[in-house]
Coordinates of C-alpha atoms and ligand atoms in Angstrom, one line a residue:
M21 CA 0.0 0.0 0.0
T22 CA 1.1 3.5 -0.6
L23 CA 0.1 6.7 1.1
A24 CA -3.3 8.1 0.3
L25 CA -4.6 11.5 1.6
Y26 CA -8.0 13.1 1.6
N27 CA -7.8 16.1 -0.8
T28 CA -10.3 18.8 0.0
L29 CA -10.1 19.9 -3.7
S30 CA -11.6 16.6 -4.9
R31 CA -13.4 15.6 -1.7
S32 CA -11.8 12.2 -1.9
V33 CA -8.9 10.1 -0.6
E34 CA -6.3 10.1 -3.4
P35 CA -3.0 8.2 -3.8
F36 CA -0.3 10.7 -2.9
A37 CA 2.3 11.4 -5.5
P38 CA 4.5 14.6 -5.3
L39 CA 5.6 16.5 -8.4
A40 CA 9.3 15.8 -8.0
P41 CA 9.8 12.8 -5.7
P42 CA 11.4 12.3 -3.2
R43 CA 10.9 16.0 -2.5
V44 CA 7.6 17.2 -1.1
T45 CA 6.9 20.9 -0.7
L46 CA 4.5 21.5 2.2
Y47 CA 3.1 24.9 3.2
T48 CA 1.1 25.2 6.4
C49 CA -0.6 28.4 7.4
G50 CA 1.1 29.6 10.6
P51 CA -0.1 31.4 13.7
T52 CA -1.2 35.0 13.8
V53 CA 1.1 36.3 16.5
W54 CA -1.2 38.9 18.1
N55 CA -1.6 36.7 21.2
Y56 CA -0.7 33.2 22.4
A57 CA -1.9 30.4 20.2
H58 CA -4.5 28.2 21.9
I59 CA -4.4 24.4 21.8
G60 CA -7.1 24.4 19.2
N61 CA -4.6 26.1 16.9
F62 CA -2.0 23.5 18.1
R63 CA -4.3 20.6 17.1
T64 CA -3.9 21.8 13.6
F65 CA -0.1 22.2 13.9
L66 CA 0.1 18.7 15.5
F67 CA -1.9 17.2 12.6
E68 CA 0.6 18.9 10.3
D69 CA 3.5 17.5 12.4
L70 CA 2.0 14.0 12.0
L71 CA 1.8 14.5 8.3
R72 CA 5.3 15.9 8.0
R73 CA 6.8 13.1 10.1
Y74 CA 4.9 10.4 8.3
L75 CA 6.0 11.7 4.9
G76 CA 9.6 11.6 6.2
A77 CA 9.1 8.0 7.5
S78 CA 7.8 7.1 4.0
G79 CA 11.0 8.2 2.4
Y80 CA 10.1 11.7 1.3
D81 CA 12.3 14.8 1.7
V82 CA 9.9 17.3 3.1
V83 CA 10.5 21.0 2.6
H84 CA 8.2 22.5 5.2
I85 CA 7.3 26.2 5.1
M86 CA 5.2 27.8 7.8
N87 CA 4.5 31.5 7.8
L88 CA 4.1 33.8 10.7
T89 CA 1.3 36.3 10.3
D90 CA 2.7 39.3 12.0
V91 CA 0.6 42.0 10.3
D92 CA -3.1 41.9 9.9
D93 CA -6.2 43.5 11.4
R94 CA -5.9 41.7 14.7
T95 CA -2.1 42.3 15.2
I96 CA -2.6 46.0 14.4
K97 CA -5.5 46.4 16.7
A98 CA -3.7 44.5 19.5
A99 CA -0.5 46.6 19.1
A100 CA -2.5 49.8 19.1
A101 CA -4.4 48.7 22.3
A102 CA -1.0 47.9 24.0
G103 CA 0.4 51.3 22.8
K104 CA 3.3 49.5 21.0
R105 CA 4.8 49.3 17.6
L106 CA 3.7 46.2 15.6
D107 CA 7.1 44.4 15.9
E108 CA 7.4 45.2 19.5
H109 CA 4.0 43.7 20.2
T110 CA 4.4 40.6 18.1
A111 CA 8.0 39.6 19.1
P112 CA 7.1 38.0 22.4
F113 CA 4.3 36.0 20.8
V114 CA 6.6 34.7 18.1
Q115 CA 9.0 33.6 20.8
A116 CA 6.2 32.0 22.8
F117 CA 5.0 30.2 19.7
F118 CA 8.4 28.6 19.2
E119 CA 8.6 27.6 22.8
D120 CA 5.1 26.0 22.7
R121 CA 6.1 24.2 19.5
D122 CA 9.1 22.8 21.2
Y123 CA 7.1 21.8 24.3
L124 CA 4.7 19.9 22.1
R125 CA 7.6 18.3 20.2
I126 CA 6.5 19.7 16.9
L127 CA 9.4 19.5 14.4
P128 CA 10.5 22.9 13.3
A129 CA 9.7 23.9 9.7
Q130 CA 12.7 24.6 7.5
V131 CA 11.7 28.2 7.2
Y132 CA 9.3 30.6 8.9
P133 CA 8.8 33.5 6.6
R134 CA 7.3 36.5 8.4
A135 CA 4.8 38.7 6.6
T136 CA 6.5 42.0 7.6
Q137 CA 9.7 40.7 6.1
S138 CA 8.2 39.5 2.9
V139 CA 6.5 42.7 1.8
P140 CA 8.5 43.2 -1.4
A141 CA 7.2 39.8 -2.7
M142 CA 3.6 40.9 -1.8
V143 CA 4.1 44.2 -3.7
R144 CA 5.3 42.2 -6.7
L145 CA 2.4 39.9 -6.6
V146 CA -0.2 42.7 -6.5
A147 CA 1.6 44.5 -9.3
Q148 CA 1.4 41.3 -11.4
L149 CA -2.3 40.9 -10.7
L150 CA -3.0 44.5 -11.6
E151 CA -1.0 44.0 -14.8
R152 CA -3.1 41.0 -15.7
G153 CA -6.3 42.8 -15.1
V154 CA -7.5 40.6 -12.3
A155 CA -7.0 43.4 -9.7
Y156 CA -8.1 47.0 -9.6
K157 CA -7.9 50.0 -7.4
G158 CA -11.2 50.7 -5.5
E159 CA -12.7 54.1 -4.8
D160 CA -11.2 53.9 -1.3
G161 CA -7.6 53.6 -2.6
S162 CA -7.3 49.9 -1.7
I163 CA -6.5 47.2 -4.3
Y164 CA -9.1 44.4 -4.8
F165 CA -9.1 41.1 -6.5
A166 CA -11.7 40.9 -9.2
I167 CA -13.4 37.6 -8.7
A168 CA -15.4 37.9 -11.9
Q169 CA -12.0 37.6 -13.7
F170 CA -11.2 34.3 -12.2
P171 CA -13.8 31.6 -13.3
N172 CA -12.4 28.9 -11.0
Y173 CA -13.2 30.9 -7.9
G174 CA -15.1 28.7 -5.4
R175 CA -13.7 25.3 -6.6
L176 CA -12.1 24.5 -3.2
S177 CA -14.9 25.6 -1.0
R178 CA -17.7 24.6 -3.5
L179 CA -19.8 27.5 -2.4
D180 CA -21.9 28.5 -5.3
T181 CA -21.9 32.1 -6.6
R182 CA -25.3 32.9 -5.0
E183 CA -24.1 31.9 -1.6
L184 CA -20.9 33.8 -2.0
K185 CA -22.8 37.0 -3.0
A186 CA -25.3 36.7 -0.2
G187 CA -22.5 36.1 2.4
A188 CA -20.5 39.1 1.1
R189 CA -23.5 41.4 1.2
V190 CA -24.2 40.6 4.8
A191 CA -20.6 40.9 5.8
S192 CA -19.9 44.2 4.0
D193 CA -21.5 47.5 3.4
E194 CA -18.6 48.9 1.4
Y195 CA -19.3 50.5 -1.9
A196 CA -15.7 50.9 -2.9
K197 CA -15.6 47.5 -4.6
D198 CA -16.9 46.6 -8.1
D199 CA -18.5 43.4 -6.9
P200 CA -19.3 42.7 -3.2
R201 CA -17.4 39.3 -3.5
D202 CA -14.1 41.0 -4.3
F203 CA -11.6 40.9 -1.5
A204 CA -8.7 43.3 -0.6
L205 CA -5.2 42.5 -1.7
W206 CA -3.7 45.7 -0.4
K207 CA -5.3 48.0 2.1
K208 CA -4.7 51.7 1.8
A209 CA -2.7 52.9 4.8
E210 CA -4.9 54.4 7.6
P211 CA -3.7 56.5 10.5
A212 CA -4.0 53.5 12.8
D213 CA -1.7 51.5 10.6
E214 CA 0.9 54.3 10.5
Q215 CA 0.7 54.7 14.2
V216 CA 2.0 51.1 14.8
G217 CA 4.3 51.0 11.9
A218 CA 2.2 48.8 9.7
A219 CA 2.4 50.7 6.3
W220 CA 4.7 50.3 3.3
D221 CA 5.2 52.2 0.1
A222 CA 4.1 50.6 -3.1
P223 CA 3.8 51.8 -6.7
F224 CA 0.0 51.5 -6.3
G225 CA -0.1 53.4 -3.1
R226 CA 1.1 53.2 0.5
G227 CA -0.7 50.5 2.5
R228 CA -0.4 47.1 4.0
P229 CA -1.1 43.5 2.7
G230 CA -4.3 41.6 3.2
W231 CA -3.9 38.3 5.1
H232 CA -4.8 36.1 2.1
L233 CA -2.2 37.9 -0.1
E234 CA 0.5 37.3 2.5
C235 CA 0.3 33.5 2.3
S236 CA 0.2 33.4 -1.5
A237 CA 3.3 35.7 -1.7
M238 CA 5.3 33.9 1.0
S239 CA 4.6 30.4 -0.3
L240 CA 5.4 31.3 -3.9
E241 CA 8.5 33.2 -2.9
Q242 CA 9.8 30.3 -0.8
I243 CA 9.1 27.4 -3.2
G244 CA 10.5 29.5 -6.0
A245 CA 13.7 30.0 -4.0
C246 CA 14.2 26.4 -2.7
C247 CA 12.7 24.4 -5.5
H248 CA 12.2 26.5 -8.6
T249 CA 8.5 25.7 -8.8
Q250 CA 5.2 27.6 -8.6
T251 CA 3.1 24.6 -7.4
L252 CA 3.0 23.3 -3.9
D253 CA 2.7 19.5 -3.3
I254 CA 0.6 20.0 -0.2
H255 CA -1.1 23.0 1.4
A256 CA -2.6 22.4 4.9
G257 CA -4.5 24.3 7.6
G258 CA -7.5 24.1 9.7
V259 CA -11.0 23.6 8.2
D260 CA -11.9 27.2 9.1
L261 CA -9.4 28.4 6.5
I262 CA -11.0 26.7 3.5
F263 CA -13.2 29.7 2.9
P264 CA -12.3 32.4 2.3
H265 CA -8.6 32.2 3.1
H266 CA -7.5 29.2 1.0
E267 CA -10.0 30.0 -1.8
D268 CA -8.5 33.5 -2.0
E269 CA -4.9 32.1 -1.9
I270 CA -5.7 29.9 -4.9
A271 CA -7.3 32.8 -6.8
Q272 CA -4.3 35.2 -6.3
S273 CA -1.6 32.6 -6.9
E274 CA -3.2 30.9 -10.0
A275 CA -4.2 34.2 -11.5
A276 CA -0.6 35.4 -11.2
T277 CA 1.3 32.2 -12.2
G278 CA -1.2 30.5 -14.5
R279 CA -0.3 27.2 -12.8
P280 CA -2.0 25.1 -10.1
F281 CA -1.2 26.5 -6.8
A282 CA -1.3 23.4 -4.6
R283 CA -2.0 19.8 -5.6
Y284 CA -3.3 18.4 -2.3
W285 CA -5.3 20.5 0.2
L286 CA -5.4 19.0 3.6
H287 CA -7.6 20.4 6.4
G288 CA -7.7 19.5 10.1
E289 CA -10.9 19.6 12.2
F290 CA -11.6 21.7 15.2
L291 CA -10.9 21.0 18.8
N292 CA -14.0 21.5 20.9
V293 CA -14.6 22.1 24.5
R294 CA -17.9 20.7 25.6
G295 CA -19.1 20.7 22.0
T296 CA -18.1 24.3 21.2
K297 CA -15.1 25.2 19.0
M298 CA -12.3 26.4 21.1
S299 CA -11.7 30.0 20.4
K300 CA -10.6 33.2 22.0
R301 CA -13.9 34.7 21.0
F302 CA -15.9 32.2 23.1
G303 CA -13.5 32.5 26.0
N304 CA -13.2 28.7 26.3
F305 CA -9.6 28.5 25.2
L306 CA -6.6 26.9 26.8
T307 CA -3.0 27.7 25.7
A308 CA -0.1 25.3 25.3
R309 CA 1.6 27.2 28.2
D310 CA -1.4 26.6 30.4
L311 CA -0.9 22.9 29.9
R312 CA 2.8 23.2 30.5
E313 CA 2.4 25.1 33.7
Q314 CA -0.1 22.5 34.9
G315 CA 2.7 19.9 34.4
V316 CA 0.9 18.1 31.6
D317 CA 3.2 15.9 29.7
A318 CA 3.3 16.9 26.0
A319 CA 3.4 13.2 25.1
A320 CA -0.1 12.9 26.6
V321 CA -1.4 15.8 24.5
R322 CA 0.0 14.2 21.4
L323 CA -1.5 10.8 22.1
L324 CA -4.9 12.5 22.9
F325 CA -4.9 14.1 19.5
W326 CA -3.7 11.0 17.7
Q327 CA -6.5 9.0 19.1
T328 CA -9.1 11.0 17.0
H329 CA -8.7 11.2 13.3
Y330 CA -7.6 14.6 12.1
R331 CA -10.8 15.0 10.1
K332 CA -13.0 14.4 13.0
A333 CA -13.9 17.0 15.7
L334 CA -12.3 16.2 19.0
D335 CA -13.7 17.1 22.4
F336 CA -11.0 18.2 24.9
T337 CA -11.7 17.0 28.5
D338 CA -9.6 16.5 31.5
E339 CA -10.7 12.9 31.7
A340 CA -9.5 12.3 28.1
L341 CA -6.2 13.9 28.8
A342 CA -5.7 11.8 31.9
G343 CA -6.5 8.7 29.9
A344 CA -3.9 9.7 27.3
G345 CA -1.5 10.3 30.2
A346 CA -2.0 6.7 31.4
G347 CA -1.6 5.5 27.8
V348 CA 1.8 7.1 27.3
Q349 CA 3.0 5.7 30.6
R350 CA 2.1 2.2 29.3
V351 CA 4.1 2.8 26.2
G352 CA 7.0 4.1 28.2
E353 CA 7.0 1.1 30.5
F354 CA 7.0 -1.3 27.7
Y355 CA 9.8 0.5 25.9
E356 CA 11.9 0.5 29.1
R357 CA 11.3 -3.2 29.5
L358 CA 12.3 -3.9 25.9
T359 CA 15.4 -1.7 26.4
R360 CA 16.4 -3.8 29.5
D361 CA 15.6 -7.2 28.0
G362 CA 17.0 -6.2 24.5
G363 CA 20.1 -5.0 26.2
R364 CA 20.6 -8.3 28.0
G365 CA 20.3 -10.0 24.7
T366 CA 17.8 -12.6 25.9
G367 CA 16.5 -15.1 23.4
D368 CA 17.1 -15.1 19.7
A369 CA 16.3 -12.2 17.3
S370 CA 13.6 -14.2 15.5
G371 CA 11.6 -14.9 18.7
R372 CA 7.9 -14.1 19.4
L373 CA 8.6 -10.4 20.0
A374 CA 10.1 -10.0 16.6
E375 CA 7.1 -11.6 15.1
L376 CA 4.7 -9.3 17.0
A377 CA 6.8 -6.3 16.0
A378 CA 6.7 -7.2 12.3
R379 CA 2.9 -7.5 12.4
F380 CA 2.7 -4.2 14.3
E381 CA 4.8 -2.4 11.7
T382 CA 2.6 -3.7 8.9
D383 CA -0.6 -2.6 10.7
F384 CA 1.0 0.7 11.7
R385 CA 2.0 1.7 8.2
A386 CA -1.4 0.5 6.7
A387 CA -3.2 2.7 9.1
L388 CA -1.2 5.8 8.4
D389 CA -1.1 5.2 4.7
D390 CA -4.9 5.3 4.9
D391 CA -5.3 9.1 5.2
L392 CA -3.2 9.3 8.4
N393 CA -5.4 7.1 10.4
A394 CA -3.5 7.7 13.7
P395 CA -6.3 6.2 15.9
R396 CA -5.8 2.8 14.2
A397 CA -2.0 3.2 14.3
C398 CA -2.2 3.8 18.1
A399 CA -4.5 0.8 18.5
A400 CA -1.9 -1.3 16.8
L401 CA 0.8 0.1 19.1
F402 CA -1.3 -0.8 22.2
Q403 CA -1.9 -4.3 20.9
L404 CA 1.9 -4.7 20.6
V405 CA 2.3 -3.4 24.2
H406 CA -0.3 -5.9 25.5
D407 CA 1.0 -8.9 23.5
G408 CA 4.6 -7.9 24.0
H409 CA 4.4 -7.8 27.8
A410 CA 2.9 -11.3 27.7
A411 CA 5.7 -12.5 25.5
L412 CA 8.3 -10.9 27.8
D413 CA 6.7 -12.6 30.8
V414 CA 7.5 -16.0 29.3
G415 CA 11.0 -14.9 28.3
A416 CA 10.4 -14.8 24.5
G417 CA 13.2 -13.6 22.2
G418 CA 13.3 -10.7 19.8
A419 CA 13.1 -7.8 22.3
A420 CA 15.8 -5.9 20.4
A421 CA 13.7 -6.1 17.1
A422 CA 10.6 -5.0 19.0
R423 CA 12.5 -2.1 20.5
V424 CA 13.5 -0.9 17.0
S425 CA 9.9 -1.1 15.8
V426 CA 8.7 1.0 18.7
E427 CA 11.5 3.5 18.0
R428 CA 10.4 3.7 14.3
A429 CA 6.8 4.4 15.5
M430 CA 8.0 7.0 17.9
A431 CA 9.8 8.9 15.1
V432 CA 6.2 9.5 13.8
L433 CA 4.0 9.6 17.0
D434 CA 6.6 10.8 19.5
I435 CA 4.7 9.9 22.6
L436 CA 7.2 8.4 25.0
P437 CA 6.6 10.1 28.4
T438 CA 8.7 13.1 29.1
T439 CA 9.3 12.7 32.8
K440 CA 10.2 9.0 32.7
T441 CA 12.4 8.6 29.7
V442 CA 14.9 5.9 29.8
D443 CA 18.3 7.0 31.1
P444 CA 20.9 4.4 30.0
A445 CA 23.1 5.2 33.0
L446 CA 20.2 4.5 35.3
V447 CA 19.4 1.3 33.5
R448 CA 23.0 0.1 33.9
W449 CA 23.0 1.0 37.6
V450 CA 19.7 -0.8 38.3
E451 CA 20.9 -3.9 36.4
E452 CA 24.1 -3.9 38.5
R453 CA 22.2 -3.5 41.8
L454 CA 19.7 -6.2 40.8
A455 CA 22.6 -8.6 40.0
A456 CA 24.1 -7.8 43.5
R457 CA 20.7 -8.4 45.1
D458 CA 20.3 -11.7 43.3
K459 CA 23.7 -12.8 44.6
A460 CA 22.9 -11.7 48.1
R461 CA 19.6 -13.6 48.1
K462 CA 21.3 -16.7 46.7
G463 CA 23.8 -16.5 49.6
K464 CA 20.8 -16.1 52.0
D465 CA 22.0 -12.6 52.9
F466 CA 18.5 -11.2 53.1
K467 CA 19.6 -8.1 55.0
A468 CA 21.9 -7.0 52.2
A469 CA 19.1 -7.8 49.7
D470 CA 16.7 -5.6 51.6
Q471 CA 19.2 -2.8 51.7
I472 CA 19.6 -2.9 47.9
R473 CA 15.8 -2.8 47.6
A474 CA 15.7 0.3 49.8
E475 CA 18.6 1.8 47.8
L476 CA 16.6 1.3 44.5
A477 CA 13.5 2.7 46.1
G478 CA 15.5 5.7 47.1
R479 CA 16.0 6.4 43.4
G480 CA 12.4 5.8 42.5
V481 CA 12.8 2.3 41.3
E482 CA 10.2 -0.3 42.4
I483 CA 11.0 -4.0 42.1
E484 CA 8.9 -7.1 41.9
D485 CA 10.1 -10.7 42.0
T486 CA 8.3 -12.9 39.5
P487 CA 8.9 -16.5 38.2
A488 CA 10.4 -14.9 35.1
G489 CA 12.9 -12.9 37.2
T490 CA 12.9 -9.5 39.0
K491 CA 10.9 -6.8 37.2
W492 CA 11.5 -3.1 37.9
R493 CA 9.9 0.1 37.1
R494 CA 10.3 3.7 37.9
V495 CA 7.6 5.2 40.0
Ligands
ZN19 ZN1 -2.5 31.0 4.9

């Protein structure tokens, strides 16, 4: 089986084939750095992390680009309210985003273009669209995209023209545009923009870019520079971006280049809190730093998200998070046990554990190949944990092979618990103490054996004597 992904453009699961394998160009809409990103935003970024890691595990070289929206209506408003310049206001939120990303173990993109640092590319794109007659200057001095000039408009969102018109009329009472559906590419500079330093000179008038324009310009500039192409393999984001953001990105980019903008459009569903979309507007949001401050293991957050398919809404509850916390502990304990037994070299490499691991890898790949079915991949992992413990209990061979399989899966899921990771030095020390205790017990020196047990307990290691030998775990 090969990787297949649900493409919003065709509304179907399609076999994935990049334009120039093994390279895959991936653009993901990044955060708007007016405030802290909430974990609903991070659900999208984590789904993209899963996508990126699985593409890597499937042999692709992923060029991942994520923009930072550091100028738009919200950032300008927030900067003005704080009495700061735009860059002064956004800098700490950019920093916070990177910290939160690292806490959640999201792999860094290769490049994070920032809107304020990509203005020349935006100005060029608007000039191009004006030249081609698909953009015009409105009566208010702003530049608009003329939707009537782009017949493919609406293909991604599949909203028909009537709906688009009705929606636009309700949302706007501006008469500066030729057609109410038209959207701003470049907004004429207002005193509020000047006040926070959010205005740039351009041949068509001083102003600032619209949010949709930013993503088109930054993605085209980056893939042009790295890969000499004008077509992305994958463009991803949250479902709320399908319309109008991604629809507008397609219109701007394709009208300028005459080429398909992105071949696969992937969209992640919302994170809900008690059935309502998590958002700052509803006041029901939780940030990644809230979780970190509460001592929540990022591994648990990742597992919680993996256990629901990215195209299904997920309800965030404390119970579900606690359940995921227990799940990552089970994975961690199993991995520690494999590390110990694999290190000891018990049994032969082709034993029962190696068999279980081979079956697990087949199931794991089949699940993720099927439109990143992470819940099924996790179920396969827990099956391995369950069956693997039973095999270890009877001293089966193949622990080293099973450990390698778990490590391969962790390169994608990355859910080993943070606080109880295996420290090889500790493992060696425990093994040495257990051997000494064994010797003491054989020599009937129970006092020395008890002392060693206490010594182990002092370092948080609990032991249990079983017919298969002494088991230990960190508590
Ligand atoms: Zn975007």
